Coordinates of C-alpha atoms and ligand atoms in Angstrom, one line a residue:
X1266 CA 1.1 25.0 3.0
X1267 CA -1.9 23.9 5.0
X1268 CA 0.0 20.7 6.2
X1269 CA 0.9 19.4 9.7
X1270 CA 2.8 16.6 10.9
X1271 CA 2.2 14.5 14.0
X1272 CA 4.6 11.9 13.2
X1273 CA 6.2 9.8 16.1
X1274 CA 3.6 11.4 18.2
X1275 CA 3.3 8.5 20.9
X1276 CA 5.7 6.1 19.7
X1277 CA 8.3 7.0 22.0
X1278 CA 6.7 7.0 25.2
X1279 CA 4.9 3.8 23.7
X1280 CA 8.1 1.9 23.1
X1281 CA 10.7 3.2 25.1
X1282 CA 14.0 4.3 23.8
X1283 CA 14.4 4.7 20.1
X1284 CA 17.9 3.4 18.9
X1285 CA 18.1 3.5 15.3
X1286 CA 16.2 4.9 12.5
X1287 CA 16.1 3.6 8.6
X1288 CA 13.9 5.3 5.9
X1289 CA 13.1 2.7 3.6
X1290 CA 10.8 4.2 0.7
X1291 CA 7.3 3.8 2.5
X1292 CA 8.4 1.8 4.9
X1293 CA 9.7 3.4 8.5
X1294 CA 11.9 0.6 10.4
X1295 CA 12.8 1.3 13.8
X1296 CA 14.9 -0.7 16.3
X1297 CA 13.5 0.1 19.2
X1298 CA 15.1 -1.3 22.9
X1299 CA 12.8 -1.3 26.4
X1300 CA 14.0 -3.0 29.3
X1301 CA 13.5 -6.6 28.1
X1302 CA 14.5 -7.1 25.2
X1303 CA 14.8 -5.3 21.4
X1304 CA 12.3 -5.4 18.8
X1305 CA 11.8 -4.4 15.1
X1306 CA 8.5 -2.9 14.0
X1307 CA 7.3 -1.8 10.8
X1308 CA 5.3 1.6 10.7
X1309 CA 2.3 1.8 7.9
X1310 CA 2.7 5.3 6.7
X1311 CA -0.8 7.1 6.1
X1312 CA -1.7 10.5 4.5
X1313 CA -5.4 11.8 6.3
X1314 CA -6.9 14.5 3.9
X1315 CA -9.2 16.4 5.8
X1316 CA -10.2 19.6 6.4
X1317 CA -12.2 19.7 9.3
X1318 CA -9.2 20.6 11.7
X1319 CA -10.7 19.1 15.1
X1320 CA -11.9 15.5 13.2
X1321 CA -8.1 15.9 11.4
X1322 CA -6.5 16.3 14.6
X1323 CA -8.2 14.0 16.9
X1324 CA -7.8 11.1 13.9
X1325 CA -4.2 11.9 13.4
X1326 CA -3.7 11.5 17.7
X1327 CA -5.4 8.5 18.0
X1328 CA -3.7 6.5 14.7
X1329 CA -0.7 8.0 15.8
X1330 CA -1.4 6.8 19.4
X1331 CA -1.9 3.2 17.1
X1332 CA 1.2 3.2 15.8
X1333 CA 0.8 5.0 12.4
X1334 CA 3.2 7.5 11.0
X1335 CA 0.9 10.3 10.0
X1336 CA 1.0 13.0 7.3
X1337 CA -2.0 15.2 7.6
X1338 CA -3.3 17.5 4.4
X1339 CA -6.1 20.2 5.1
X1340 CA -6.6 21.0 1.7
X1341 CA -6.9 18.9 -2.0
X1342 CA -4.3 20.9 -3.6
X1343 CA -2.0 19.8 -0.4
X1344 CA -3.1 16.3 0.1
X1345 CA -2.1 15.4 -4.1
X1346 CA 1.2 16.5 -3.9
X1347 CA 1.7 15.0 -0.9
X1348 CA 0.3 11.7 -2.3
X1349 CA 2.3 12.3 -5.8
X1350 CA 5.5 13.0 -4.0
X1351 CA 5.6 10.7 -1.2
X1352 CA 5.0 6.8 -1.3
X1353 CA 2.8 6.0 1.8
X1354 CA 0.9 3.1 2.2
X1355 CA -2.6 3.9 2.6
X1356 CA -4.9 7.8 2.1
X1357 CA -7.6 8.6 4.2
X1358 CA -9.6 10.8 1.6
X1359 CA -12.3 13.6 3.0
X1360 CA -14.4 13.5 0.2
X1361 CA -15.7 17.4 0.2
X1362 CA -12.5 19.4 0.6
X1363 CA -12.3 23.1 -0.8
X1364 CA -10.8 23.3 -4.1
X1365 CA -10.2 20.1 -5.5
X1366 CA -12.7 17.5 -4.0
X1367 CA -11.9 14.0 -2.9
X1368 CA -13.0 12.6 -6.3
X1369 CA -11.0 14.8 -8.7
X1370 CA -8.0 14.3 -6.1
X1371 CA -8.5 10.2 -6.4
X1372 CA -9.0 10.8 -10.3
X1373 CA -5.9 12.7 -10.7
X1374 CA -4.3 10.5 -8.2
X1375 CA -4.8 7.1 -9.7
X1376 CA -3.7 8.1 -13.3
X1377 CA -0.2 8.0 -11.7
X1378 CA -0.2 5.7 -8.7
X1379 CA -2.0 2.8 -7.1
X1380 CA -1.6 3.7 -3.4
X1381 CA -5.1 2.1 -1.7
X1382 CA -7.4 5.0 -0.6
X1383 CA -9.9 4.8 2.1
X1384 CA -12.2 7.4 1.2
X1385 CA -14.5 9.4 4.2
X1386 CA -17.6 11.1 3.6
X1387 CA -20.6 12.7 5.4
X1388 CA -22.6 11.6 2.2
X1389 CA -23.6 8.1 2.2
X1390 CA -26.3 7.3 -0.2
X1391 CA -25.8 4.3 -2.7
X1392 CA -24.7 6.2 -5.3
X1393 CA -22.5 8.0 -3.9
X1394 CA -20.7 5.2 -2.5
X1395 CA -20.6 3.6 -5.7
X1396 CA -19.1 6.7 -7.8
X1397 CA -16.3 6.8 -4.8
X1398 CA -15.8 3.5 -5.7
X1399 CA -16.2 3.7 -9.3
X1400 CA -13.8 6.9 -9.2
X1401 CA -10.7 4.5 -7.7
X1402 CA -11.6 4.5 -3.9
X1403 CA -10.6 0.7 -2.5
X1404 CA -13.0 1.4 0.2
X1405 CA -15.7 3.8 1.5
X1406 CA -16.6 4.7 5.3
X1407 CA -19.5 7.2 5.9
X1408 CA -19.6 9.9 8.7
X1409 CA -20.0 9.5 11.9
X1410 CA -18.2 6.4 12.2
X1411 CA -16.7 4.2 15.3
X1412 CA -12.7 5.0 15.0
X1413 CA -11.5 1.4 15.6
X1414 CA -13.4 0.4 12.2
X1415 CA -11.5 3.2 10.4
X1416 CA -8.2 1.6 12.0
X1417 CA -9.4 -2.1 11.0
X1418 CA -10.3 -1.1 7.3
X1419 CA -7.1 1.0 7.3
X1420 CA -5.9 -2.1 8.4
X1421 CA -7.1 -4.6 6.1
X1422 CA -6.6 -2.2 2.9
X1423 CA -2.8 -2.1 3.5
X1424 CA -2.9 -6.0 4.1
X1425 CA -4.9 -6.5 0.7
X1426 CA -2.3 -4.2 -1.2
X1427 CA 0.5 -5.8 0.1
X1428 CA -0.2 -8.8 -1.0
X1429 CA -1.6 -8.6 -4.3
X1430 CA 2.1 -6.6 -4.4
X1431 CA 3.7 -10.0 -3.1
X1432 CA 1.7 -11.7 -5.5
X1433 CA 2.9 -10.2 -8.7
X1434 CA 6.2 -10.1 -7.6
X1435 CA 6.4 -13.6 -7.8
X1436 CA 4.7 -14.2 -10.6
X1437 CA 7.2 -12.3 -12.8
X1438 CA 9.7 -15.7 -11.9
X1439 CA 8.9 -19.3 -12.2
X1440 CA 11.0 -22.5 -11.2
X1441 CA 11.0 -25.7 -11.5
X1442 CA 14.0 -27.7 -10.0
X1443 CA 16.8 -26.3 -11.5
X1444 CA 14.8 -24.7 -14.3
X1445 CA 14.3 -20.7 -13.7
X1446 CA 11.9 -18.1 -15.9
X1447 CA 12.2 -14.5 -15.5
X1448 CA 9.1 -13.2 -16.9
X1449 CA 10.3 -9.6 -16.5
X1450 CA 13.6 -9.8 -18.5
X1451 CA 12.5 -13.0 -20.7
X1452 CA 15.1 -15.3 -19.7
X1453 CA 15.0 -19.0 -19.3
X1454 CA 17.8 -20.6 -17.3
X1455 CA 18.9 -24.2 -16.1
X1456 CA 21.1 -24.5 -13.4
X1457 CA 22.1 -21.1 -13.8
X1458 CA 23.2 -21.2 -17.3
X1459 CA 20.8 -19.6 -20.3
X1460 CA 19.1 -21.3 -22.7
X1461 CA 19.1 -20.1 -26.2
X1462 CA 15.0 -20.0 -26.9
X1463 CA 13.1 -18.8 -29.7
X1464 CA 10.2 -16.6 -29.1
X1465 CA 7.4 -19.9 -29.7
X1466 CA 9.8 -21.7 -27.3
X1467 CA 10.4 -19.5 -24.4
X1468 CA 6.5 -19.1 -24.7
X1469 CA 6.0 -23.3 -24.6
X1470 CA 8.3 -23.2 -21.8
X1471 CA 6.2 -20.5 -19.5
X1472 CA 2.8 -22.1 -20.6
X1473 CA 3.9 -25.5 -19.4
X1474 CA 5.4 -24.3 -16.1
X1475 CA 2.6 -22.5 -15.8
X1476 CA 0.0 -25.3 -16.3
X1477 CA 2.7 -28.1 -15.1
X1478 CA 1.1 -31.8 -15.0
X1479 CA -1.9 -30.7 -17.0
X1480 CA -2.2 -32.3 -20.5
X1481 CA -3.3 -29.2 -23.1
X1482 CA -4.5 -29.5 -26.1
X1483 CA -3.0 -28.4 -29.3
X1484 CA -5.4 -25.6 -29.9
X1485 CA -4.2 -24.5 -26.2
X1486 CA -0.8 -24.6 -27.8
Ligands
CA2983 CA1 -14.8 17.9 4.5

């Protein structure tokens, strides 16, 4: 398989002495100790598909060098199982890649997950950028371009996705002093003991949490 790794690359002379790692789904948690004092980071994990070998290898170095943990795909067919099998946080997609191409890779990619794709590209005309984006790209960057704006979009995309994730995860509860929804399992509880509800009622009951201190009409009802 056409895949290196340059994980860790950097971190340690960066941080000192590494203590303890935990794998936690995409997320890479380190304790790490210098001569001061000890400090947690959180790693974003990125897959770079690219197969230009020099651009691959100098982007993996310097995000590395950032602080990324870096899988690194030459090819399409590599790049999607790697994305399938492995949760990371971010992809930075070549666009033209041998075999499958950067769009049929992000088309096969998002009818199974939502992981936020940068995609990269020597082709930047309008429509282009729009079909990238059309195809499921969360954001487009166009060849040659300035690496510390590829590390702040990188940057910003994993921000956006995490919270929109944050978001929804607490929207599937609601409270309300001691009155508790769970949207997920379609419970209603008050101080921790479940109310009996009808469909119409548990409904009534999310609607005016939802909408608390508004008055709504009956047809709202
Ligand atoms: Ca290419």
């Amino acid at each position: 398989m056409g895949v290196s790794f340059c994980r860790f690359v950097g971190v340690r002379e960066h941080f000192g002495l590494l203590l303890q790692t935990r794998h936690q789904q995409s997320d890479y948690k380190f304790v790490i100790q210098n001569h001061q004092h000890q400090r947690t980071i959180l790693f974003m994990r990125i897959l770079l598909v690219e197969d230009e070998t020099k651009l691959a290898e100098y982007l993996c170095a310097g995000l590395t060098e950032d602080g990324f943990v870096v899988d690194v795909a030459n090819t399409g067919v590599d790049g999607l199982h790697l994305a399938l099998e492995t949760e990371y946080d971010a992809l930075i997609l070549d666009r033209m890649l041998p075999g499958i191409d950067g769009m049929a890779l992000l088309s096969a990619l998002r009818s199974k997950k939502s992981t936020p794709v940068l995609m990269l590209t020597a082709r930047g005309s309008l429509e282009d950028r729009v079909s990238g984006l059309q195809g499921g790209a969360d954001d487009y960057l166009v060849k040659p371009f300035a690496f510390s704006e590829l590390v702040a979009r990188l940057q910003a995309l994993v921000r956006r996705s995490k919270s929109d994730a944050q978001n929804s995860a607490k929207t599937v509860k609601l409270e309300i002093a001691d009155l508790e929804v769970d949207l997920a399992r379609r419970k209603a509880l008050r101080s921790g003991q479940r109310l009996d509800l009808t469909a119409k009622e548990f409904t009534l009951l999310v609607l005016f949490m939802r909408r608390q201190g508004e008055v709504l009409s009956r047809t709202e009802l």
